[in-house]
């Protein structure tokens, strides 16, 4: 994929990220082969990475959401959103900012929905190439040291109202699995680097979904609204163990693995 090809695809956004533009870009990317999608992602990451080398973080850059109020210094997610907004704005505006970062403060940006760009790119990359954007390309994560986990959990809504006993037991199980040589050996049969597991509680329905990618696997589990019930402390700790058993069994079946070993004794 040439630079011209990349900017032609970005042009489907028409200068700003919104749902219609993101959907159109997703359709265009989905029609490409895995190699071309990977090349697009590499160029997108490279463009954003180039912007991170500029003195943009912490500068008061105007955004349409300011609605006439003085712009505030951009940090965190707001800063990241600006980086993608500059790329989405197209080649001319991108290169102007790259040549002179002060240009960013002289223009008004629309960065409020730029996460849609990352979402659609990540979705197509996984669907077409079996690669995880955040693991393989994300320019703001690529410089971080590897954490060494093979079992990477994200419990999302499980933590918003989770009883403390369940939370502590689930965290302890996660640590024990990652620290266990027996479990690492079990996982090694897949030839994959890690599995990323998402757990949601109080979902509308139960769901188990495990997908194998090229270098990692991903799994999603949604638990019913009565998941925690009226369990006492001991019951909540037991629930975390039952959850681990259920998750590992589903992973083993989906990836055609040998049965998982017993859970680490420190988590039971």
CSV table of C-alpha atoms in Angstrom, one decimal:
chain,number,residue,atom,x,y,z
A,1,UNK,CA,0.0,0.0,0.0
A,2,UNK,CA,1.4,3.3,-1.0
A,3,UNK,CA,1.1,6.6,0.9
A,4,UNK,CA,-1.3,7.7,-1.8
A,5,UNK,CA,-3.5,4.6,-1.2
A,6,UNK,CA,-3.5,5.3,2.5
A,7,UNK,CA,-4.7,8.9,2.1
A,8,UNK,CA,-7.3,7.9,-0.5
A,9,UNK,CA,-8.8,5.6,2.1
A,10,UNK,CA,-8.6,8.2,4.8
A,11,UNK,CA,-10.4,10.5,2.4
A,12,UNK,CA,-13.6,8.4,2.8
A,13,UNK,CA,-13.9,10.1,6.2
A,14,UNK,CA,-14.3,13.5,4.4
A,15,UNK,CA,-12.1,15.2,6.9
A,16,UNK,CA,-13.8,14.2,10.2
A,17,UNK,CA,-14.6,11.0,12.0
A,18,UNK,CA,-18.3,10.3,12.4
A,19,UNK,CA,-20.4,7.1,12.3
A,20,UNK,CA,-21.2,7.3,8.5
A,21,UNK,CA,-17.5,7.9,7.6
A,22,UNK,CA,-16.2,5.2,9.9
A,23,UNK,CA,-18.7,2.7,8.5
A,24,UNK,CA,-17.7,3.6,4.9
A,25,UNK,CA,-14.0,3.2,5.8
A,26,UNK,CA,-14.8,-0.1,7.4
A,27,UNK,CA,-16.5,-1.3,4.3
A,28,UNK,CA,-13.6,-0.2,2.1
A,29,UNK,CA,-11.0,-1.9,4.4
A,30,UNK,CA,-13.1,-5.1,4.6
A,31,UNK,CA,-12.9,-5.5,0.9
A,32,UNK,CA,-9.1,-5.6,1.0
A,33,UNK,CA,-6.8,-8.5,1.7
A,34,UNK,CA,-5.1,-9.2,5.0
A,35,UNK,CA,-1.8,-7.8,3.7
A,36,UNK,CA,-3.3,-4.5,2.6
A,37,UNK,CA,-5.2,-4.1,5.8
A,38,UNK,CA,-2.0,-4.7,7.8
A,39,UNK,CA,-0.2,-2.1,5.6
A,40,UNK,CA,-3.0,0.4,6.2
A,41,UNK,CA,-2.7,-0.1,10.0
A,42,UNK,CA,1.0,0.2,9.9
A,43,UNK,CA,0.7,3.5,8.1
A,44,UNK,CA,-2.0,4.8,10.4
A,45,UNK,CA,0.1,3.9,13.4
A,46,UNK,CA,3.2,5.5,11.8
A,47,UNK,CA,1.3,8.8,11.1
A,48,UNK,CA,0.0,9.0,14.7
A,49,UNK,CA,3.4,8.1,16.1
A,50,UNK,CA,5.0,10.9,14.1
A,51,UNK,CA,2.6,13.3,15.8
A,52,UNK,CA,3.5,12.1,19.2
A,53,UNK,CA,7.0,13.4,18.6
A,54,UNK,CA,5.6,17.0,18.3
A,55,UNK,CA,4.9,19.3,21.3
A,56,UNK,CA,1.2,18.9,21.1
A,57,UNK,CA,0.4,17.3,24.4
A,58,UNK,CA,-0.7,19.9,27.0
A,59,UNK,CA,-1.4,22.6,24.4
A,60,UNK,CA,-4.7,24.4,24.3
A,61,UNK,CA,-6.0,23.2,20.9
A,62,UNK,CA,-9.5,24.4,19.9
A,63,UNK,CA,-12.2,21.7,19.4
A,64,UNK,CA,-15.8,22.1,18.2
A,65,UNK,CA,-17.0,20.8,21.6
A,66,UNK,CA,-15.6,24.0,23.2
A,67,UNK,CA,-18.6,25.8,21.9
A,68,UNK,CA,-16.9,29.2,22.1
A,69,UNK,CA,-15.2,28.6,25.4
A,70,UNK,CA,-11.4,29.0,25.7
A,71,UNK,CA,-9.6,25.8,24.7
A,72,UNK,CA,-8.1,23.8,27.5
A,73,UNK,CA,-4.7,22.0,27.4
A,74,UNK,CA,-5.1,18.5,26.0
A,75,UNK,CA,-4.0,15.5,28.0
A,76,UNK,CA,-5.0,11.8,28.2
A,77,UNK,CA,-7.8,10.7,26.0
A,78,UNK,CA,-8.3,14.2,24.7
A,79,UNK,CA,-4.7,14.4,23.5
A,80,UNK,CA,-5.0,10.9,21.8
A,81,UNK,CA,-8.3,11.9,20.1
A,82,UNK,CA,-6.6,15.0,18.7
A,83,UNK,CA,-3.8,12.9,17.1
A,84,UNK,CA,-6.3,10.8,15.2
A,85,UNK,CA,-8.4,13.8,14.3
A,86,UNK,CA,-5.3,15.4,12.7
A,87,UNK,CA,-4.8,12.2,10.5
A,88,UNK,CA,-8.5,12.0,9.7
A,89,UNK,CA,-8.5,15.6,8.5
A,90,UNK,CA,-6.5,14.5,5.5
A,91,UNK,CA,-3.1,14.8,4.0
A,92,UNK,CA,-2.9,18.5,3.6
A,93,UNK,CA,-3.9,19.4,7.2
A,94,UNK,CA,-1.8,16.6,8.6
A,95,UNK,CA,1.4,17.7,6.8
A,96,UNK,CA,0.8,21.3,7.8
A,97,UNK,CA,0.7,20.3,11.5
A,98,UNK,CA,3.7,18.0,11.1
A,99,UNK,CA,5.7,20.9,9.6
A,100,UNK,CA,4.5,23.4,12.2
A,101,UNK,CA,2.8,22.1,15.4
A,102,UNK,CA,1.6,25.7,16.2
A,103,UNK,CA,-0.8,25.2,13.3
A,104,UNK,CA,-2.9,22.9,15.4
A,105,UNK,CA,-3.7,25.8,17.8
A,106,UNK,CA,-4.8,28.0,15.0
A,107,UNK,CA,-7.5,25.6,13.8
A,108,UNK,CA,-10.6,24.1,15.3
A,109,UNK,CA,-10.8,20.3,15.3
A,110,UNK,CA,-13.6,17.8,15.7
A,111,UNK,CA,-12.1,15.1,17.8
A,112,UNK,CA,-15.1,13.9,19.8
A,113,UNK,CA,-15.7,10.7,17.9
A,114,UNK,CA,-12.2,9.7,16.7
A,115,UNK,CA,-12.5,6.6,18.8
A,116,UNK,CA,-14.7,5.3,16.0
A,117,UNK,CA,-11.7,5.3,13.7
A,118,UNK,CA,-9.7,3.1,16.0
A,119,UNK,CA,-12.8,0.9,16.6
A,120,UNK,CA,-13.4,0.2,13.0
A,121,UNK,CA,-9.8,-0.3,12.1
A,122,UNK,CA,-9.4,-2.7,15.1
A,123,UNK,CA,-12.5,-4.6,14.1
A,124,UNK,CA,-11.5,-5.1,10.4
A,125,UNK,CA,-7.9,-6.0,11.4
A,126,UNK,CA,-9.1,-8.8,13.6
A,127,UNK,CA,-11.7,-10.0,11.2
A,128,UNK,CA,-9.6,-10.0,8.1
A,129,UNK,CA,-6.0,-10.6,9.4
A,130,UNK,CA,-6.6,-12.1,12.8
A,131,UNK,CA,-4.4,-9.4,14.5
A,132,UNK,CA,-5.2,-7.3,17.5
A,133,UNK,CA,-4.7,-3.5,16.9
A,134,UNK,CA,-3.7,-2.8,20.5
A,135,UNK,CA,-1.2,-5.7,20.6
A,136,UNK,CA,0.4,-5.2,17.2
A,137,UNK,CA,0.0,-1.6,16.0
A,138,UNK,CA,-1.4,0.9,18.6
A,139,UNK,CA,1.3,3.7,18.5
A,140,UNK,CA,0.6,4.9,22.1
A,141,UNK,CA,1.1,1.4,23.5
A,142,UNK,CA,3.9,0.1,21.3
A,143,UNK,CA,6.6,1.8,23.4
A,144,UNK,CA,5.4,0.2,26.7
A,145,UNK,CA,7.3,-2.8,28.1
A,146,UNK,CA,5.7,-6.2,27.6
A,147,UNK,CA,4.0,-7.3,30.8
A,148,UNK,CA,4.7,-11.0,30.3
A,149,UNK,CA,1.1,-12.2,30.9
A,150,UNK,CA,-0.3,-15.1,28.9
A,151,UNK,CA,-3.7,-14.6,30.6
A,152,UNK,CA,-4.9,-11.0,30.2
A,153,UNK,CA,-8.2,-10.3,31.8
A,154,UNK,CA,-10.6,-7.3,31.5
A,155,UNK,CA,-13.7,-7.5,33.6
A,156,UNK,CA,-15.3,-4.2,32.6
A,157,UNK,CA,-18.7,-3.9,34.2
A,158,UNK,CA,-17.9,-6.8,36.5
A,159,UNK,CA,-15.9,-4.3,38.7
A,160,UNK,CA,-18.5,-1.5,38.7
A,161,UNK,CA,-20.6,-3.0,41.4
A,162,UNK,CA,-18.7,-6.2,42.2
A,163,UNK,CA,-18.6,-7.3,45.8
A,164,UNK,CA,-15.1,-7.0,47.3
A,165,UNK,CA,-14.7,-10.7,48.1
A,166,UNK,CA,-15.4,-11.6,44.5
A,167,UNK,CA,-13.1,-8.9,43.2
A,168,UNK,CA,-10.2,-10.0,45.4
A,169,UNK,CA,-10.7,-13.7,44.6
A,170,UNK,CA,-10.8,-13.0,40.9
A,171,UNK,CA,-7.7,-10.9,40.9
A,172,UNK,CA,-5.9,-13.6,43.0
A,173,UNK,CA,-6.9,-16.2,40.5
A,174,UNK,CA,-5.6,-14.1,37.6
A,175,UNK,CA,-2.2,-13.6,39.2
A,176,UNK,CA,-1.9,-17.3,40.2
A,177,UNK,CA,-2.7,-18.5,36.6
A,178,UNK,CA,-0.1,-16.1,35.2
A,179,UNK,CA,2.5,-17.2,37.7
A,180,UNK,CA,1.9,-20.9,37.3
A,181,UNK,CA,4.5,-22.8,35.3
A,182,UNK,CA,2.0,-25.6,34.8
A,183,UNK,CA,-0.6,-23.3,33.3
A,184,UNK,CA,2.0,-21.5,31.1
A,185,UNK,CA,3.0,-24.9,29.8
A,186,UNK,CA,-0.6,-25.8,29.1
A,187,UNK,CA,-1.1,-22.6,27.2
A,188,UNK,CA,2.1,-23.1,25.2
A,189,UNK,CA,0.4,-25.9,23.2
A,190,UNK,CA,-1.6,-23.2,21.3
A,191,UNK,CA,1.6,-21.5,20.0
A,192,UNK,CA,0.0,-18.2,20.8
A,193,UNK,CA,1.4,-15.4,22.9
A,194,UNK,CA,-1.6,-14.7,25.1
A,195,UNK,CA,-5.3,-14.8,25.5
A,196,UNK,CA,-7.3,-11.6,26.2
A,197,UNK,CA,-10.4,-12.4,28.2
A,198,UNK,CA,-13.3,-9.9,28.8
A,199,UNK,CA,-15.9,-10.6,31.4
A,200,UNK,CA,-19.1,-8.6,31.8
A,201,UNK,CA,-21.6,-8.9,34.5
A,202,UNK,CA,-25.3,-8.0,34.4
A,203,UNK,CA,-25.5,-8.5,30.7
A,204,UNK,CA,-28.8,-9.1,29.0
A,205,UNK,CA,-27.9,-12.7,28.3
A,206,UNK,CA,-25.2,-15.2,28.9
A,207,UNK,CA,-22.5,-15.5,26.2
A,208,UNK,CA,-19.3,-17.5,25.6
A,209,UNK,CA,-17.2,-16.6,22.6
A,210,UNK,CA,-13.6,-17.6,22.0
A,211,UNK,CA,-11.7,-16.7,18.9
A,212,UNK,CA,-8.2,-17.6,17.7
A,213,UNK,CA,-6.2,-15.0,16.0
A,214,UNK,CA,-2.7,-15.1,14.4
A,215,UNK,CA,-0.7,-14.3,17.5
A,216,UNK,CA,-3.2,-14.2,20.3
A,217,UNK,CA,-6.7,-15.4,21.2
A,218,UNK,CA,-9.6,-13.4,22.4
A,219,UNK,CA,-12.6,-14.5,24.5
A,220,UNK,CA,-15.7,-12.8,25.8
A,221,UNK,CA,-18.0,-14.0,28.6
A,222,UNK,CA,-21.2,-12.2,29.6
A,223,UNK,CA,-22.8,-13.2,32.9
A,224,UNK,CA,-26.5,-12.8,33.7
A,225,UNK,CA,-28.0,-10.1,35.9
A,226,UNK,CA,-28.3,-12.4,38.9
A,227,UNK,CA,-24.7,-13.4,38.7
A,228,UNK,CA,-23.7,-12.3,42.2
A,229,UNK,CA,-27.0,-13.1,43.8
A,230,UNK,CA,-27.1,-13.0,47.6
A,231,UNK,CA,-23.9,-14.9,48.1
A,232,UNK,CA,-22.0,-14.5,51.3
A,233,UNK,CA,-18.2,-13.9,51.4
A,234,UNK,CA,-17.4,-17.6,51.0
A,235,UNK,CA,-19.9,-18.0,48.2
A,236,UNK,CA,-18.4,-15.0,46.3
A,237,UNK,CA,-14.9,-16.5,46.6
A,238,UNK,CA,-16.3,-19.8,45.3
A,239,UNK,CA,-18.0,-18.0,42.5
A,240,UNK,CA,-14.7,-16.6,41.3
A,241,UNK,CA,-13.2,-20.1,41.2
A,242,UNK,CA,-16.2,-21.5,39.4
A,243,UNK,CA,-15.9,-18.7,36.9
A,244,UNK,CA,-12.2,-19.5,36.3
A,245,UNK,CA,-13.1,-23.2,35.7
A,246,UNK,CA,-15.9,-22.2,33.3
A,247,UNK,CA,-13.7,-19.8,31.4
A,248,UNK,CA,-10.8,-22.2,31.1
A,249,UNK,CA,-13.1,-25.1,30.0
A,250,UNK,CA,-14.6,-22.9,27.2
A,251,UNK,CA,-11.1,-21.9,26.1
A,252,UNK,CA,-9.9,-25.4,26.0
A,253,UNK,CA,-12.9,-26.6,23.9
A,254,UNK,CA,-12.8,-23.7,21.5
A,255,UNK,CA,-9.1,-24.0,20.8
A,256,UNK,CA,-9.0,-27.8,20.7
A,257,UNK,CA,-6.6,-28.0,23.7
A,258,UNK,CA,-6.0,-30.7,26.2
A,259,UNK,CA,-8.1,-30.4,29.4
A,260,UNK,CA,-6.8,-27.6,31.6
A,261,UNK,CA,-4.9,-28.6,34.8
A,262,UNK,CA,-6.4,-28.0,38.2
A,263,UNK,CA,-6.6,-24.4,39.3
A,264,UNK,CA,-3.6,-23.2,41.3
A,265,UNK,CA,-4.1,-24.1,45.0
A,266,UNK,CA,-3.5,-20.5,46.1
A,267,UNK,CA,-6.7,-19.5,44.3
A,268,UNK,CA,-9.0,-22.2,45.6
